Each structure stands twice: as structure tokens, then as C-alpha cells.
CSV table of C-alpha atoms and ligand atoms in Angstrom, one decimal:
chain,number,residue,atom,x,y,z
Q,1,UNK,CA,10.1,33.2,60.5
Q,2,UNK,CA,8.3,31.0,58.0
Q,3,UNK,CA,9.7,27.8,56.7
Q,4,UNK,CA,7.5,26.9,53.7
Q,5,UNK,CA,9.8,24.0,52.6
Q,6,UNK,CA,9.5,22.4,56.1
Q,7,UNK,CA,5.7,22.7,55.9
Q,8,UNK,CA,5.8,20.9,52.5
Q,9,UNK,CA,8.0,18.2,54.0
Q,10,UNK,CA,5.7,17.8,57.0
Q,11,UNK,CA,2.7,17.4,54.6
Q,12,UNK,CA,4.6,14.7,52.7
Q,13,UNK,CA,4.7,16.9,49.6
Q,14,UNK,CA,8.5,16.6,49.2
Q,15,UNK,CA,11.1,14.0,50.1
Q,16,UNK,CA,13.9,14.4,52.7
Q,17,UNK,CA,16.4,14.5,49.8
Q,18,UNK,CA,14.5,17.4,48.1
Q,19,UNK,CA,14.2,19.1,51.5
Q,20,UNK,CA,18.0,19.3,51.8
Q,21,UNK,CA,18.4,20.3,48.1
Q,22,UNK,CA,16.0,23.2,48.5
Q,23,UNK,CA,17.4,24.2,51.9
Q,24,UNK,CA,21.1,23.5,51.4
Q,25,UNK,CA,22.1,25.9,54.1
Q,26,UNK,CA,20.5,23.6,56.6
Q,27,UNK,CA,23.3,21.0,56.6
Q,28,UNK,CA,24.6,18.4,59.0
Q,29,UNK,CA,28.0,19.4,60.4
Q,30,UNK,CA,29.9,18.2,63.5
Q,31,UNK,CA,29.5,20.3,66.6
Q,32,UNK,CA,29.0,23.8,65.0
Q,33,UNK,CA,27.0,25.2,67.9
Q,34,UNK,CA,28.9,24.7,71.2
Q,35,UNK,CA,26.3,26.2,73.5
Q,36,UNK,CA,23.7,23.5,72.9
Q,37,UNK,CA,24.0,19.8,73.9
Q,38,UNK,CA,21.3,17.4,72.8
Q,39,UNK,CA,21.2,13.8,74.0
Q,40,UNK,CA,19.0,10.8,73.0
Q,41,UNK,CA,18.6,8.1,75.6
Q,42,UNK,CA,17.8,5.0,73.6
Q,43,UNK,CA,16.9,1.5,74.6
Q,44,UNK,CA,14.1,-1.1,74.8
Q,45,UNK,CA,11.0,-0.8,77.1
Q,46,UNK,CA,12.1,-1.0,80.8
Q,47,UNK,CA,15.8,-0.4,80.1
Q,48,UNK,CA,15.9,2.5,82.5
Q,49,UNK,CA,15.5,5.5,80.2
Q,50,UNK,CA,13.0,7.3,82.4
Q,51,UNK,CA,15.0,6.5,85.6
Q,52,UNK,CA,18.3,7.8,84.2
Q,53,UNK,CA,16.7,10.8,82.4
Q,54,UNK,CA,15.5,12.3,85.7
Q,55,UNK,CA,19.1,12.3,87.0
Q,56,UNK,CA,20.7,13.4,83.8
Q,57,UNK,CA,18.4,16.4,83.2
Q,58,UNK,CA,19.2,17.6,86.8
Q,59,UNK,CA,22.9,17.1,86.4
Q,60,UNK,CA,23.2,18.8,83.0
Q,61,UNK,CA,20.3,21.3,83.0
Q,62,UNK,CA,18.7,19.7,80.0
Q,63,UNK,CA,15.0,19.8,79.1
Q,64,UNK,CA,13.5,16.3,79.4
Q,65,UNK,CA,11.3,15.4,76.4
Q,66,UNK,CA,9.7,11.9,76.9
Q,67,UNK,CA,7.1,11.1,74.2
Q,68,UNK,CA,5.7,8.4,76.5
Q,69,UNK,CA,5.1,11.0,79.3
Q,70,UNK,CA,3.7,13.5,76.9
Q,71,UNK,CA,1.3,10.9,75.5
Q,72,UNK,CA,0.3,9.8,79.0
Q,73,UNK,CA,-0.5,13.4,79.9
Q,74,UNK,CA,-2.7,13.7,76.9
Q,75,UNK,CA,-4.5,10.5,78.0
Q,76,UNK,CA,-4.9,11.8,81.5
Q,77,UNK,CA,-6.4,15.0,80.2
Q,78,UNK,CA,-8.7,13.0,77.9
Q,79,UNK,CA,-7.7,15.0,74.8
Q,80,UNK,CA,-8.7,13.7,71.3
Q,81,UNK,CA,-4.9,13.1,70.7
Q,82,UNK,CA,-4.7,11.2,74.0
Q,83,UNK,CA,-7.7,9.0,73.2
Q,84,UNK,CA,-6.3,8.2,69.8
Q,85,UNK,CA,-2.9,7.4,71.2
Q,86,UNK,CA,-4.4,5.2,74.0
Q,87,UNK,CA,-5.7,2.7,71.4
Q,88,UNK,CA,-2.1,2.1,70.2
Q,89,UNK,CA,-0.4,2.2,73.6
Q,90,UNK,CA,-2.7,-0.3,75.2
Q,91,UNK,CA,-1.8,-2.8,72.5
Q,92,UNK,CA,2.0,-2.2,72.8
Q,93,UNK,CA,2.0,-0.6,69.3
Q,94,UNK,CA,3.7,2.7,68.3
Q,95,UNK,CA,1.6,5.9,68.0
Q,96,UNK,CA,1.7,7.2,64.4
Q,97,UNK,CA,4.9,9.1,63.5
Q,98,UNK,CA,3.1,12.4,62.6
Q,99,UNK,CA,1.5,12.6,66.1
Q,100,UNK,CA,4.8,12.2,68.0
Q,101,UNK,CA,6.8,14.4,65.6
Q,102,UNK,CA,4.2,17.1,66.0
Q,103,UNK,CA,4.4,16.9,69.8
Q,104,UNK,CA,8.2,17.2,69.7
Q,105,UNK,CA,8.0,20.1,67.2
Q,106,UNK,CA,5.7,22.0,69.7
Q,107,UNK,CA,7.9,21.1,72.7
Q,108,UNK,CA,11.0,22.5,70.9
Q,109,UNK,CA,9.1,25.6,70.1
Q,110,UNK,CA,7.9,25.9,73.7
Q,111,UNK,CA,11.5,25.7,75.1
Q,112,UNK,CA,13.2,28.1,72.7
Q,113,UNK,CA,15.7,29.2,75.4
Q,114,UNK,CA,16.8,25.7,76.4
Q,115,UNK,CA,20.5,25.0,76.4
Q,116,UNK,CA,19.9,21.3,75.5
Q,117,UNK,CA,17.4,18.5,75.3
Q,118,UNK,CA,17.3,15.0,76.5
Q,119,UNK,CA,15.1,12.9,74.2
Q,120,UNK,CA,13.7,9.8,76.0
Q,121,UNK,CA,11.7,7.3,73.9
Q,122,UNK,CA,12.1,9.4,70.8
Q,123,UNK,CA,13.0,8.8,68.0
Q,124,UNK,CA,11.5,5.3,67.7
Q,125,UNK,CA,11.4,4.9,63.9
Q,126,UNK,CA,13.7,5.9,61.0
Q,127,UNK,CA,11.2,8.6,59.9
Q,128,UNK,CA,11.2,10.1,63.4
Q,129,UNK,CA,15.0,10.2,63.4
Q,130,UNK,CA,15.1,12.0,60.1
Q,131,UNK,CA,12.4,14.4,61.2
Q,132,UNK,CA,14.2,15.2,64.4
Q,133,UNK,CA,17.4,16.0,62.5
Q,134,UNK,CA,15.5,18.4,60.4
Q,135,UNK,CA,13.6,20.0,63.3
Q,136,UNK,CA,16.9,20.6,65.1
Q,137,UNK,CA,18.7,21.8,61.9
Q,138,UNK,CA,16.0,24.4,61.4
Q,139,UNK,CA,17.0,25.7,64.9
Q,140,UNK,CA,20.7,25.4,64.0
Q,141,UNK,CA,21.0,22.5,66.4
Q,142,UNK,CA,21.9,18.8,66.2
Q,143,UNK,CA,22.0,15.6,68.2
Q,144,UNK,CA,25.4,15.3,70.0
Q,145,UNK,CA,25.2,11.8,71.3
Q,146,UNK,CA,22.9,8.8,71.4
Q,147,UNK,CA,23.3,6.6,74.6
Q,148,UNK,CA,21.8,3.2,74.2
Q,149,UNK,CA,21.0,1.2,77.4
Q,150,UNK,CA,21.6,-2.5,76.8
Q,151,UNK,CA,19.6,-4.9,79.1
Q,152,UNK,CA,18.6,-8.6,78.5
Q,153,UNK,CA,15.0,-9.3,77.7
Q,154,UNK,CA,14.6,-11.5,80.8
Q,155,UNK,CA,15.6,-8.6,83.0
Q,156,UNK,CA,13.3,-6.2,81.1
Q,157,UNK,CA,10.2,-8.4,81.6
Q,158,UNK,CA,11.0,-8.8,85.3
Q,159,UNK,CA,11.3,-5.0,85.7
Q,160,UNK,CA,8.1,-4.2,83.8
Q,161,UNK,CA,5.9,-6.8,85.4
Q,162,UNK,CA,7.2,-5.7,88.8
Q,163,UNK,CA,6.4,-2.0,88.0
Q,164,UNK,CA,3.0,-3.0,86.6
Q,165,UNK,CA,1.9,-4.0,90.1
Q,166,UNK,CA,1.9,-0.4,91.2
Q,167,UNK,CA,2.3,1.9,88.1
Q,168,UNK,CA,-1.2,1.7,86.8
Q,169,UNK,CA,0.3,1.6,83.3
Q,170,UNK,CA,-2.0,-0.6,81.1
Q,171,UNK,CA,1.0,-1.6,79.0
Q,172,UNK,CA,3.0,-3.1,81.9
Q,173,UNK,CA,0.5,-5.5,83.5
Q,174,UNK,CA,0.0,-8.0,80.7
Q,175,UNK,CA,3.0,-10.0,79.6
Q,176,UNK,CA,1.7,-10.4,76.1
Q,177,UNK,CA,1.6,-6.6,75.7
Q,178,UNK,CA,5.1,-6.3,77.1
Q,179,UNK,CA,6.3,-9.0,74.5
Q,180,UNK,CA,4.5,-7.0,71.8
Q,181,UNK,CA,6.4,-3.9,72.8
Q,182,UNK,CA,9.7,-5.8,72.5
Q,183,UNK,CA,8.8,-7.1,69.1
Q,184,UNK,CA,7.9,-3.6,67.9
Q,185,UNK,CA,11.2,-2.4,69.4
Q,186,UNK,CA,13.1,-5.0,67.4
Q,187,UNK,CA,11.3,-4.4,64.1
Q,188,UNK,CA,10.8,-0.6,64.1
Q,189,UNK,CA,13.1,1.0,66.7
Q,190,UNK,CA,16.3,-1.1,66.9
Q,191,UNK,CA,17.2,-0.1,63.3
Q,192,UNK,CA,17.3,3.6,64.4
Q,193,UNK,CA,20.6,2.7,66.1
Q,194,UNK,CA,22.2,2.2,62.6
Q,195,UNK,CA,21.1,5.7,61.6
Q,196,UNK,CA,23.2,7.1,64.5
Q,197,UNK,CA,26.0,4.6,64.1
Q,198,UNK,CA,26.5,5.9,60.6
Q,199,UNK,CA,26.7,9.4,62.0
Q,200,UNK,CA,29.3,8.3,64.6
Q,201,UNK,CA,27.0,9.4,67.4
Q,202,UNK,CA,26.1,6.1,68.9
Q,203,UNK,CA,27.4,4.7,72.2
Q,204,UNK,CA,26.2,1.5,73.9
Q,205,UNK,CA,26.0,1.5,77.7
Q,206,UNK,CA,25.5,-1.5,80.0
Q,207,UNK,CA,22.0,-1.0,81.4
Q,208,UNK,CA,22.3,-3.7,84.1
Q,209,UNK,CA,23.7,-3.0,87.6
Q,210,UNK,CA,22.8,-0.4,90.1
Q,211,UNK,CA,21.1,2.9,89.1
Q,212,UNK,CA,24.2,4.7,90.4
Q,213,UNK,CA,26.6,2.6,88.3
Q,214,UNK,CA,24.7,3.1,85.1
Q,215,UNK,CA,24.4,6.9,85.8
Q,216,UNK,CA,28.1,7.1,86.3
Q,217,UNK,CA,28.7,5.3,82.9
Q,218,UNK,CA,26.2,7.7,81.2
Q,219,UNK,CA,27.9,10.7,82.7
Q,220,UNK,CA,31.3,9.6,81.6
Q,221,UNK,CA,30.1,9.2,78.0
Q,222,UNK,CA,28.4,12.7,78.1
Q,223,UNK,CA,31.4,14.4,79.6
Q,224,UNK,CA,33.7,12.9,77.0
Q,225,UNK,CA,31.4,13.9,74.2
Q,226,UNK,CA,31.1,17.5,75.6
Q,227,UNK,CA,34.9,17.7,75.8
Q,228,UNK,CA,35.5,16.5,72.3
K,1,AP5,P1,7.4,5.0,76.8
K,1,AP5,O1,6.8,5.6,77.9
K,1,AP5,O2,8.5,5.6,76.1
K,1,AP5,O3,7.9,3.6,77.4
K,1,AP5,P2,9.0,2.5,77.0
K,1,AP5,O4,10.0,2.9,76.0
K,1,AP5,O5,8.3,1.3,76.8
K,1,AP5,O6,9.9,2.5,78.3
K,1,AP5,P3,9.4,2.4,79.8
K,1,AP5,O7,8.9,3.7,80.3
K,1,AP5,O8,8.6,1.2,80.0
K,1,AP5,O9,10.8,2.1,80.4
K,1,AP5,P4,12.1,3.0,80.5
K,1,AP5,O10,13.2,2.5,79.6
K,1,AP5,O11,11.8,4.4,80.6
K,1,AP5,O12,12.6,2.4,82.0
K,1,AP5,P5,12.2,2.9,83.4
K,1,AP5,O13,13.3,3.9,83.8
K,1,AP5,O14,10.8,3.4,83.4
K,1,AP5,O15,6.4,4.5,75.7
K,1,AP5,C1,5.2,3.9,76.0
K,1,AP5,C2,4.3,3.8,74.8
K,1,AP5,O16,4.0,5.1,74.3
K,1,AP5,C3,5.0,3.0,73.6
K,1,AP5,O17,4.8,1.6,73.7
K,1,AP5,C4,4.2,3.7,72.4
K,1,AP5,O18,2.9,3.1,72.3
K,1,AP5,C5,4.1,5.1,72.8
K,1,AP5,N1,5.2,5.9,72.4
K,1,AP5,C6,6.1,6.6,73.2
K,1,AP5,N2,7.0,7.2,72.4
K,1,AP5,C7,6.7,7.0,71.2
K,1,AP5,C8,7.2,7.4,69.9
K,1,AP5,N3,8.4,8.1,69.9
K,1,AP5,N4,6.7,6.9,68.8
K,1,AP5,C9,5.5,6.2,68.8
K,1,AP5,N5,5.0,5.8,70.0
K,1,AP5,C10,5.5,6.2,71.1
K,1,AP5,O19,12.4,1.6,84.3
K,1,AP5,C11,11.6,0.5,84.2
K,1,AP5,C12,11.5,-0.1,85.5
K,1,AP5,O20,12.8,-0.7,85.9
K,1,AP5,C13,11.1,0.8,86.7
K,1,AP5,O21,10.3,0.2,87.6
K,1,AP5,C14,12.5,1.2,87.3
K,1,AP5,O22,12.4,1.5,88.7
K,1,AP5,C15,13.2,-0.1,87.1
K,1,AP5,N6,14.7,0.1,86.9
K,1,AP5,C16,15.3,1.2,86.3
K,1,AP5,N7,16.6,1.0,86.4
K,1,AP5,C17,16.9,-0.2,87.0
K,1,AP5,C18,18.1,-0.9,87.4
K,1,AP5,N8,19.3,-0.4,87.1
K,1,AP5,N9,17.9,-2.0,88.0
K,1,AP5,C19,16.7,-2.5,88.4
K,1,AP5,N10,15.5,-1.9,88.1
K,1,AP5,C20,15.6,-0.7,87.4
């Protein structure tokens, strides 16, 4: 099926408002499609998104979509996209929206039979959040819940510097790059929380404590959302 209006939106030829005016049947409505369950795991660098995602996808049978992992795969394969992304990632900056939105679009297309997705590290800007809603709406899906891991900056720095000793991640070993990632999170990503608060989909979860305790809190929030 062709979606010419989506193509125009992707090419920045029409605004999100015009998109919804032209495609009025693609509307945002609460839980219309009970079979799918889509979760966003949200939080600053080092808050435990990756750690908890591994457990959650296994527990709920979701497809894990981590833009950080997808980008690191591109870098490992030395693709042109990976080489472009590396320049941003090494400095603790965000990779341009169109690159990550395109990657998510392809991944959704690739997993057409999925019964739900866990988005980890995406969306990270308001534009990414709006694009995700549209990409899901085109597939008659929506985000069900956004779980935000809350961890103090002191603890985050400790975790990332510790991981940097063995992970080989260029953005973990230098404290100034880690601080840059936090500042980008505050300026560009934290406001995304308001987008989902307005949609009544946002739930904060304490991200400090044992991995098991945090997993239990996440599970409780998901189970309640699934039952509602
Ligand atoms: P990304 O890979 O998404 O990294 P991040 O958000 O910075 O998060 P991390 O992977 O560092 O941490 P995490 O929250 O997953 O925590 P983890 O479980 O690993 O992004 C990297 C870069 O890619 C970005 O800076 C950007 O350049 C680019 N990018 C990615 N997505 C993008 C997008 N959408 N748009 C634009 N650019 C994008 O845990 C961290 C450490 O803590 C681990 O060592 C872990 O073992 C430990 N730990 C976990 N839980 C606990 C706990 N409860 N107690 C103690 N230690 C714990």
C-alpha cells in the first residue's frame, strides 16, 4: 500500500497538522487495538534502559528496538550511515532525526508480525516522538505506556565510567563526553516526557536499587497498563 501523504511529511513538504487533516482516519485513540502492546523505556544515559529491556522483551515477547544498538551495528559494519553517526556519537551529540526515524521505520517494516515493540533510546526529540506516533498510526498501532527510569546524575556518571573500563564504547570513557550526553538529554530529550504526560501515558519508575527490584516495578506498571 502506498502512503503518498506520509512520503510528503517525511520529505518535510507538509506539517504534522496538515498530515492529520489530510489523513483524518489516522487518529489517536485510546487502546483501539488490543493485540499490540508498545512500550517506550525512557531515561538518561546509564539509567538502565538496555539492562531492563533485555528482561522485558523476554518476559513480554516484544521486539527490542534500540536506536543506540542499531547505530553501533552500522558503525561496526562500517556503513556510510554508521560513519556519519559515529561523528555525532563520539561527541555525545544526537544523530540527526531523519537518520534514526528512517531506521525505526525500516525496523517496523521488517517486523510486521510483531505483537509489540519495546523502544529503547527512542524517541529522543519532540520530532522523533511525533514521527513515531505517525509511523505507528499508519500501522493502526500506538504507544501504550512510557516508563521513565529516574536515577541521580552522580549515580549515572559512576555507572558509565565503570562500564567504560570494559565496554569499548567511546562515549563512556571520557567524563566530558558523558556530561555532554546529560546536557543533550536535559535540553533535547527530557522535554519529550511532557509530550507523553499530556497523552496520559507517562509513568516514572525509581531507577536505583537492584536490577531485580527495578524490573519488578516495571513489570507492575506494564501489567496494570495491559489490564486497563
Ligand atoms: P544509547 O545507546 O541509546 O545510549 P544511552 O541512552 O546514552 O544509554 P546507555 O546505553 O548508556 O545506558 P542505558 O540507559 O541503556 O543503561 P544500561 O542498561 O546500559 O545512545 C548512544 C548514542 O547514540 C547517543 O548519545 C546518540 O549519539 C546516539 N543515539 C541513540 N539513539 C538516538 C536517537 N533516538 N536519536 C539521536 N541519536 C541517538 O546501564 C548502564 C550501566 O549501568 C551498565 O554498566 C549496567 O550494567 C549498569 N546498571 C544497570 N542497571 C543498574 C542498577 N540497577 N544498578 C547498578 N548498575 C546498573
